[in-house]
Short mmCIF file of C-alpha atoms (C1' of nucleotides) in Angstrom, two decimals:
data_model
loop_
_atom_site.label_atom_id
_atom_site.label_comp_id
_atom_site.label_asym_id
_atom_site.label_seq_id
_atom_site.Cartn_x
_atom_site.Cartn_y
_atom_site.Cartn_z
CA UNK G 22 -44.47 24.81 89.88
CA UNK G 23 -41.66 23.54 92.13
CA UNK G 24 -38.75 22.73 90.43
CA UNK G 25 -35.79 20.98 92.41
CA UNK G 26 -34.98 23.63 94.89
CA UNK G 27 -38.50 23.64 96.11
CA UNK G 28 -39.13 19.82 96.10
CA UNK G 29 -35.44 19.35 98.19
CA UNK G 30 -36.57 22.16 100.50
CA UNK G 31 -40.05 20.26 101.04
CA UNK G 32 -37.73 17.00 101.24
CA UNK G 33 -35.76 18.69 104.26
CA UNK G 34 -38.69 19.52 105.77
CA UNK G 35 -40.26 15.92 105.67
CA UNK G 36 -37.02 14.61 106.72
CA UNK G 37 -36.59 16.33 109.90
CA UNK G 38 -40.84 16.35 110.62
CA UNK G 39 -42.12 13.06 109.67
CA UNK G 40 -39.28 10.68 108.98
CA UNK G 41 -39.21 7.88 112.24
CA UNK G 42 -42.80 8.12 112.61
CA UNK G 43 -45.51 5.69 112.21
CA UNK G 44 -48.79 6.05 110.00
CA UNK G 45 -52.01 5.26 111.80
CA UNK G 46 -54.56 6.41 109.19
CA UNK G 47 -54.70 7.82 105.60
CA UNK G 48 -57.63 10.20 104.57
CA UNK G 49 -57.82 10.46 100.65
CA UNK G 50 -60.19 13.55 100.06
CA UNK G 51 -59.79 13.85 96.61
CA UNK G 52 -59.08 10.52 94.55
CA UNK G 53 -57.46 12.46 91.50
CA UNK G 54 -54.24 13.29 94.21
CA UNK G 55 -53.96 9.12 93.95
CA UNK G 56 -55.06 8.06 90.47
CA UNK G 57 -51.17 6.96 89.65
CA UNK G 58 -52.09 4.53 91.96
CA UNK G 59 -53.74 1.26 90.43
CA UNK G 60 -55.25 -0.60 92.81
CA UNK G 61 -57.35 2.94 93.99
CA UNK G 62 -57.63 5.07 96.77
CA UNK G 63 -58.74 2.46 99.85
CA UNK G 64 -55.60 0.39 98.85
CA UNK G 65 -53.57 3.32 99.23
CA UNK G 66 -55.06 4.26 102.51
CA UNK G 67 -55.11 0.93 104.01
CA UNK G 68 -51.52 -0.48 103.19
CA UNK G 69 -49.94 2.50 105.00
CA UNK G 70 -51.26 2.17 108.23
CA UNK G 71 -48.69 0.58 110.25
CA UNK G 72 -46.02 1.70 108.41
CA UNK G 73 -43.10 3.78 109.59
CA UNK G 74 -41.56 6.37 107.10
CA UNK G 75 -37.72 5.70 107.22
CA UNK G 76 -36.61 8.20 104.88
CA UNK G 77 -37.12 10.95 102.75
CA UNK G 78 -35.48 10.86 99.03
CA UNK G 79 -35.60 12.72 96.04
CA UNK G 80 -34.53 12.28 92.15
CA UNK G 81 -35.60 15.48 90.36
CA UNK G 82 -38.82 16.85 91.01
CA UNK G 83 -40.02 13.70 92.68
CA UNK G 84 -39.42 12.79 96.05
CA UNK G 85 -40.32 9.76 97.91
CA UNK G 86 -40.51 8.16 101.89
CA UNK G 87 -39.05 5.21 102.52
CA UNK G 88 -41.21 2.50 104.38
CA UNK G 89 -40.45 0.13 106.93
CA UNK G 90 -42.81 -1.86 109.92
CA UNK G 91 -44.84 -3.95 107.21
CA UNK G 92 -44.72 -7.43 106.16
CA UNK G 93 -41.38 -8.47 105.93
CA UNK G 94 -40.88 -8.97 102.63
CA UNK G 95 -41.66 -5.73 100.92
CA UNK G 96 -39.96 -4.00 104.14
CA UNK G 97 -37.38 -1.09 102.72
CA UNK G 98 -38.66 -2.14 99.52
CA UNK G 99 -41.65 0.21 98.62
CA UNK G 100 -42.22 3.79 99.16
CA UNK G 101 -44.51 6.49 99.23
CA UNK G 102 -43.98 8.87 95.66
CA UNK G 103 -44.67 12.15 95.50
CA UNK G 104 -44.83 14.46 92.76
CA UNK G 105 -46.26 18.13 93.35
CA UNK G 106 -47.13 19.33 90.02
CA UNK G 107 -47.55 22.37 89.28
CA UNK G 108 -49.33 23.35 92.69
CA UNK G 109 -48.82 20.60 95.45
CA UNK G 110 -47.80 21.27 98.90
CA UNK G 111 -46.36 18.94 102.13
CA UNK G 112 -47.34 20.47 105.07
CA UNK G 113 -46.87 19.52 108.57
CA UNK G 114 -50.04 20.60 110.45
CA UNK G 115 -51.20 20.10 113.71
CA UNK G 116 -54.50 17.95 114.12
CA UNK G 117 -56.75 21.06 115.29
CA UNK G 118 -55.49 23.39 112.11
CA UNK G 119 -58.47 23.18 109.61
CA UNK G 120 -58.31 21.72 106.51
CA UNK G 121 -57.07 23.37 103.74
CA UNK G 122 -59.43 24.22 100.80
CA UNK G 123 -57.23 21.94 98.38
CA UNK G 124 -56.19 19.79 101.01
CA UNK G 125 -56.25 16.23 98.71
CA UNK G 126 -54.35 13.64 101.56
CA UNK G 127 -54.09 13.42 104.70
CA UNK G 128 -51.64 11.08 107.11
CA UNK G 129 -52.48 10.66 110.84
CA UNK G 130 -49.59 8.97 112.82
CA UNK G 131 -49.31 7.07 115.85
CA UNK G 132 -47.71 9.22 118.22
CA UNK G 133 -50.09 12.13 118.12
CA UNK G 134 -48.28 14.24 116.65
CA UNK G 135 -48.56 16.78 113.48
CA UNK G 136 -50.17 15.56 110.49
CA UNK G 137 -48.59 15.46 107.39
CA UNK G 138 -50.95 17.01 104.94
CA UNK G 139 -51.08 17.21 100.66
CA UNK G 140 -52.69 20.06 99.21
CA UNK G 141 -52.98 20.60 95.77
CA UNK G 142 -55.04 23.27 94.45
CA UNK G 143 -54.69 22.32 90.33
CA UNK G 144 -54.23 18.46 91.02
CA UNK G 145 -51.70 18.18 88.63
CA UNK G 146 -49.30 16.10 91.30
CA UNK G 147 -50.12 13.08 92.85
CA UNK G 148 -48.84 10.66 95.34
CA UNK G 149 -48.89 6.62 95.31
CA UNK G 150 -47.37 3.53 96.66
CA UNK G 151 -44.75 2.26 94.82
CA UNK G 152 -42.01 -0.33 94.81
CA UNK G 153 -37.99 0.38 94.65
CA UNK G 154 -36.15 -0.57 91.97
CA UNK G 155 -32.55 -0.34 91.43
CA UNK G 156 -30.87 1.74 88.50
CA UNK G 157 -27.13 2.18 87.84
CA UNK G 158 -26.89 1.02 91.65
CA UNK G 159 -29.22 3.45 92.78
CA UNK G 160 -32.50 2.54 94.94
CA UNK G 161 -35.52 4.66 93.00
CA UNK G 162 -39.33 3.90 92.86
CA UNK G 163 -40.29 2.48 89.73
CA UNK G 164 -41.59 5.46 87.60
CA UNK G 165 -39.12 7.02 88.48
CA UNK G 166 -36.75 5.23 86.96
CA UNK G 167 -36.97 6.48 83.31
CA UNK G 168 -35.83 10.18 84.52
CA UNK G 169 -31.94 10.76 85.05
CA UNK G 170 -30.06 11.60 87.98
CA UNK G 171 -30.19 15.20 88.67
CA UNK G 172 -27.53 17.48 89.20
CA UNK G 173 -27.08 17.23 93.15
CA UNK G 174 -26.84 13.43 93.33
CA UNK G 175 -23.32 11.75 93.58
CA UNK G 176 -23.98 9.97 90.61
CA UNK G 177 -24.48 12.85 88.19
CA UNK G 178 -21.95 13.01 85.79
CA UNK G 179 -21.29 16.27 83.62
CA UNK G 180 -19.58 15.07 81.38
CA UNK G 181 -21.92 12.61 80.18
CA UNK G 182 -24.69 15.35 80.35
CA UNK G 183 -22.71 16.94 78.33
CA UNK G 184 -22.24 14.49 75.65
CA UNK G 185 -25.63 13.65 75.89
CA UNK G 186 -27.30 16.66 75.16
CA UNK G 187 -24.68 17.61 72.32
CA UNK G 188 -26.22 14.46 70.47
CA UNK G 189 -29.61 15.99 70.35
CA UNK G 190 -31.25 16.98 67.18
CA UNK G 191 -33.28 19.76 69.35
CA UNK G 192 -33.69 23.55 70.90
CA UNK G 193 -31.47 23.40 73.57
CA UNK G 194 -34.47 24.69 76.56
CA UNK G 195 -36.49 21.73 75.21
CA UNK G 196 -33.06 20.02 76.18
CA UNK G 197 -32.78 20.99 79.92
CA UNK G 198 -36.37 20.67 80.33
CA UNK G 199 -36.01 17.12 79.03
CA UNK G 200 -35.79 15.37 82.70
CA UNK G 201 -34.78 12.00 81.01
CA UNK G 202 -31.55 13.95 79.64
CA UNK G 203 -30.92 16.00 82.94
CA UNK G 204 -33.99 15.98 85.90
CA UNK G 205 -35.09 18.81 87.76
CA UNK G 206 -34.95 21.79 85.88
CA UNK G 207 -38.12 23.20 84.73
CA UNK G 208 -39.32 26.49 83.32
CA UNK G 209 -37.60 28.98 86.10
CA UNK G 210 -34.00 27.57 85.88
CA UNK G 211 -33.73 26.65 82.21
CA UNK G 212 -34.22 30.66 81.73
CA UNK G 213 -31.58 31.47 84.67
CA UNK G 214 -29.39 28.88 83.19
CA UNK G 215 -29.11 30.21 79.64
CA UNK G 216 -29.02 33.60 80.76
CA UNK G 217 -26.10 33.07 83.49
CA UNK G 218 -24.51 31.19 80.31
CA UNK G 219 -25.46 33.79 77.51
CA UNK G 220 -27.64 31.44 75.14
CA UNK G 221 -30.50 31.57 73.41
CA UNK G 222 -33.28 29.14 74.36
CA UNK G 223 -33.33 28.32 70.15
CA UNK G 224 -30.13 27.24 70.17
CA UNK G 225 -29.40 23.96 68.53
CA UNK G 226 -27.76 21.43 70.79
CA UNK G 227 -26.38 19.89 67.77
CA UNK G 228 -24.30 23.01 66.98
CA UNK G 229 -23.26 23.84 70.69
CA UNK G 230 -19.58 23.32 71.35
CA UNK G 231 -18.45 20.85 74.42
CA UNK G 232 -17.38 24.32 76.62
CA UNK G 233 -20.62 26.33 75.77
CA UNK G 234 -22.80 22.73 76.93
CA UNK G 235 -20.28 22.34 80.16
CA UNK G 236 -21.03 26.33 81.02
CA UNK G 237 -24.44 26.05 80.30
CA UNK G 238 -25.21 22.45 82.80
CA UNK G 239 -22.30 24.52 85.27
CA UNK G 240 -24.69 27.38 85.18
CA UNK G 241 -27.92 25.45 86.21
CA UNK G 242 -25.91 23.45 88.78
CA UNK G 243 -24.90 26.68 90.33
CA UNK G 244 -28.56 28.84 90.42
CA UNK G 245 -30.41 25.48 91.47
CA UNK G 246 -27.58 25.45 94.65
CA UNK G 247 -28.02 29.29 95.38
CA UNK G 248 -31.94 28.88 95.08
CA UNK G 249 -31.73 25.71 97.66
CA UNK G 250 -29.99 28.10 99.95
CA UNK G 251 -32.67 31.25 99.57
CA UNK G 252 -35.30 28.61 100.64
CA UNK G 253 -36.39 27.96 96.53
CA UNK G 254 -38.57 30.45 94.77
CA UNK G 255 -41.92 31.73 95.74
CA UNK G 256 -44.26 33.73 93.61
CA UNK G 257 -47.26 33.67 95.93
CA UNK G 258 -48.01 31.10 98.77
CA UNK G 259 -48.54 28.06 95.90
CA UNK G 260 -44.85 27.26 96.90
CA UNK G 261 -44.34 27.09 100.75
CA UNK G 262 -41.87 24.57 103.12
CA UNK G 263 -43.55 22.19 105.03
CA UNK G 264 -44.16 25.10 107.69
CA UNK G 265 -46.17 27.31 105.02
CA UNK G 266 -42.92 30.06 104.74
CA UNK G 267 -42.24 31.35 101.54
CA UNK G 268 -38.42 30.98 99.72
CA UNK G 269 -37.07 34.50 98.62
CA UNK G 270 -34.76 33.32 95.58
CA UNK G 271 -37.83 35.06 93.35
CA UNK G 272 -35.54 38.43 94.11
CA UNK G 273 -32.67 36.93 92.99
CA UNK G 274 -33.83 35.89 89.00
CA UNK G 275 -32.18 37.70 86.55
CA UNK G 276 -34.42 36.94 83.50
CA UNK G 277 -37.87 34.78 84.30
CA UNK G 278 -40.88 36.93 84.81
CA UNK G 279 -38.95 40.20 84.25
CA UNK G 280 -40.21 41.00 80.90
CA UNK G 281 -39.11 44.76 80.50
CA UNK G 282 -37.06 45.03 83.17
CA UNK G 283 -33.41 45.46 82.87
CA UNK G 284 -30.62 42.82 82.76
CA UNK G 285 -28.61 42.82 85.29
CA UNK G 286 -25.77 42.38 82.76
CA UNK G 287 -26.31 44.80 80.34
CA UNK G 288 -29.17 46.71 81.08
CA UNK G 289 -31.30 45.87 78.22
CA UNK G 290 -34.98 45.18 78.64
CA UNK G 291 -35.84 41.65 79.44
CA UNK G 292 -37.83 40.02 76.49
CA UNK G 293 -40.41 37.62 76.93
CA UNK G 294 -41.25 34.87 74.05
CA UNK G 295 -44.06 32.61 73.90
CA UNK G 296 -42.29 28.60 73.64
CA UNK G 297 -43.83 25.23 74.54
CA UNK G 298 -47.65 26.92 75.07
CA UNK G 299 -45.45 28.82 78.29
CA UNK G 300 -43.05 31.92 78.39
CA UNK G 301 -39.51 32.21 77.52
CA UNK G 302 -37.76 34.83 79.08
CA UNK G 303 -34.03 36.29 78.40
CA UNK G 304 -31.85 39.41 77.22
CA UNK G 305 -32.19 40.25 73.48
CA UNK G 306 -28.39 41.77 73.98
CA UNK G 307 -26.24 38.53 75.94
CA UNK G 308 -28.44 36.06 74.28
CA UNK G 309 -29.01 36.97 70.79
CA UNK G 310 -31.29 34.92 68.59
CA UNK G 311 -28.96 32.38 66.56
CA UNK G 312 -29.14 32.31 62.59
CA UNK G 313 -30.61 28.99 62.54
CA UNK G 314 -32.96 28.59 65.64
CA UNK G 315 -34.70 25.45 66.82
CA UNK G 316 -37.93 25.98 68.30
"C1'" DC A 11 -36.45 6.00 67.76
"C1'" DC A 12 -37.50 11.06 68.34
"C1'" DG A 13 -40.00 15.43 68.67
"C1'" DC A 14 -44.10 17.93 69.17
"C1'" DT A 15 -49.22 19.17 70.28
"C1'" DG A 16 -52.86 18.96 73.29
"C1'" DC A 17 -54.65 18.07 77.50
"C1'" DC A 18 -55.21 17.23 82.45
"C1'" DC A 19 -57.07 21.16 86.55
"C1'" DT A 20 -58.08 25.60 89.40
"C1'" DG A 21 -57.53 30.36 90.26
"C1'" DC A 22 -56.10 34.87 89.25
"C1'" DA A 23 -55.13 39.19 86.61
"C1'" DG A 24 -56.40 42.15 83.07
"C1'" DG A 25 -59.37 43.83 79.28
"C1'" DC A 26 -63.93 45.04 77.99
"C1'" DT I 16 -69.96 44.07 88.88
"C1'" DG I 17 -69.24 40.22 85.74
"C1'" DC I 18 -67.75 37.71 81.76
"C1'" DC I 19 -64.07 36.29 78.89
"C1'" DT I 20 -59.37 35.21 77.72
"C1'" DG I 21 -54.83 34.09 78.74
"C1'" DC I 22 -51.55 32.53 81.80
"C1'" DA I 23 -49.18 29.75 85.78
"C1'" DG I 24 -43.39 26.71 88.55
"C1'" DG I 25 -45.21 19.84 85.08
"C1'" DG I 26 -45.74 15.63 82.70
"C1'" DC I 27 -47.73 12.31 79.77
"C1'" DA I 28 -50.42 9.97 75.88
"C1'" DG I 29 -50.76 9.86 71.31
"C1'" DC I 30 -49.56 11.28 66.95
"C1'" DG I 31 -46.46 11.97 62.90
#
DNA sequence: CCGCTGCCCTGCAGGC
DNA sequence: TGCCTGCAGGGCAGCG
């Protein structure tokens, strides 16, 4: 469910709740929430008590905490990963709040404090202990480091976005949703994206021209930045902040999950097609089906 | 190498 | 009321 907005609006949260602080005990409830992790869920628990989180990072749709206070030679050099799925929550809870139905992980620290909690009702995300590894200069945990930068780091580079997705033989939503091309768009801003740049999700990348790809990267840029600043999108209370409050970008999307509804371009009712076993959503009139789609 | 299908889960809405 | 189907913001193995 959370696509970058959300996971850098849980990332802020972390940052400014949890980051300085020192783990004293790990409850694993639910061993799916760690199965990335090899060595299983009492390795997990046990290696990160003692540590101190020293930062909270992000690449995409995963984020990770930085950990320091452990044997000196892995200091700074592994991290907690994150990845919320479809349905997974941070939340910073206070011991005597009760546990969450989903709640899947659970990290006490040494200063009494709130707990930082992982709920995940569909267990689709997952966290685990990872070591960093360096890419293009760039400290990242290692699976992460197959995905590219997204468009808020530094490093991103347009142009080469650009070039890169103008050499695929594809549709140009499988494109953007390809997070080793481009990370952290998912279903939700690949429809705002082509809709803010007036393309059809069939498109061929191989036929777009350099401006239409520039617009159409421009365009997701520019609704992932206005959705960071609305607090990220919210359907229901699946997607919350680390204090359980609910973004309100959801009244600000022009196309996804407005099937028959009007643009807000042209007025023409909102269509919705069924791509990728999920929806598709966009305006039959500013993005017209091209003559030689690629589904 | 690349692209695509199916699957991993739970819960909810809507049709019957 | 309940049962069934389809759908949900993601990603990955395995296949061709």
């Amino acid at each position: 469910m959370p696509e970058l907005p959300e996971v850098e609006v849980v990332r802020r949260g972390v940052a400014a709740h949890v980051v300085g602080r020192t783990v004293s005990g790990v409850d694993v409830l639910h061993p799916r929430s760690v199965r990335r992790h090899v060595p299983g869920p009492e390795d997990f628990a046990t290696r990160l008590v003692g540590r101190c989180l020293t930062a909270a990072r992000r690449r995409g749709k995963y984020m990770w905490l930085e950990l320091g206070g452990g044997p000196e030679e892995v200091d700074a050099g592994e991290a907690v990963l994150a990845h919320l799925g479809m349905s997974g929550q941070l939340l910073v809870q206070p011991d005597e709040a009760p546990d969450e139905t989903h709640l899947r992980v659970r990290f006490r620290f040494d200063d009494g404090g709130p707990q930082l909690r992982f709920v995940d009702q569909r267990t689709f995300g997952g966290l685990s202990l990872t070591e960093l590894v360096s890419v293009d200069g760039v400290a990242v945990p290692e699976p992460v480091a197959h995905i590219a930068p997204d468009p808020l780091e530094p490093v991103f580079d347009l142009e080469a976005a650009v070039a890169r997705m103008r050499k695929r033989r594809t549709g140009v939503k499988r494109a953007l949703l390809d997070q080793t091309l481009v990370s952290g768009i998912g279903n939700i801003y690949a429809d705002e994206a082509l809709w803010r740049a007036k393309l059809h999700w069939a498109r061929p990348t191989a036929n777009l021209t350099r401006p239409q790809a520039r617009s159409l990267l421009g365009a997701a840029v520019e609704v992932m930045q206005a959705a960071l600043t609305a607090g990220g999108t919210s359907f229901d209370d699946l997607y919350v902040n680390v204090n359980g409050e609910s973004g309100y970008f959801d009244r600000s999307l022009a196309v996804y999950g407005q099937a028959g509804l009007p643009c807000p371009r042209c007025g023409t009712a909102v269509r919705r097609d069924a791509f990728m076993n999920r929806s598709s959503y966009s305006c039959p009139r500013c993005q017209p089906t091209p003559r030689n789609p690629h589904y």
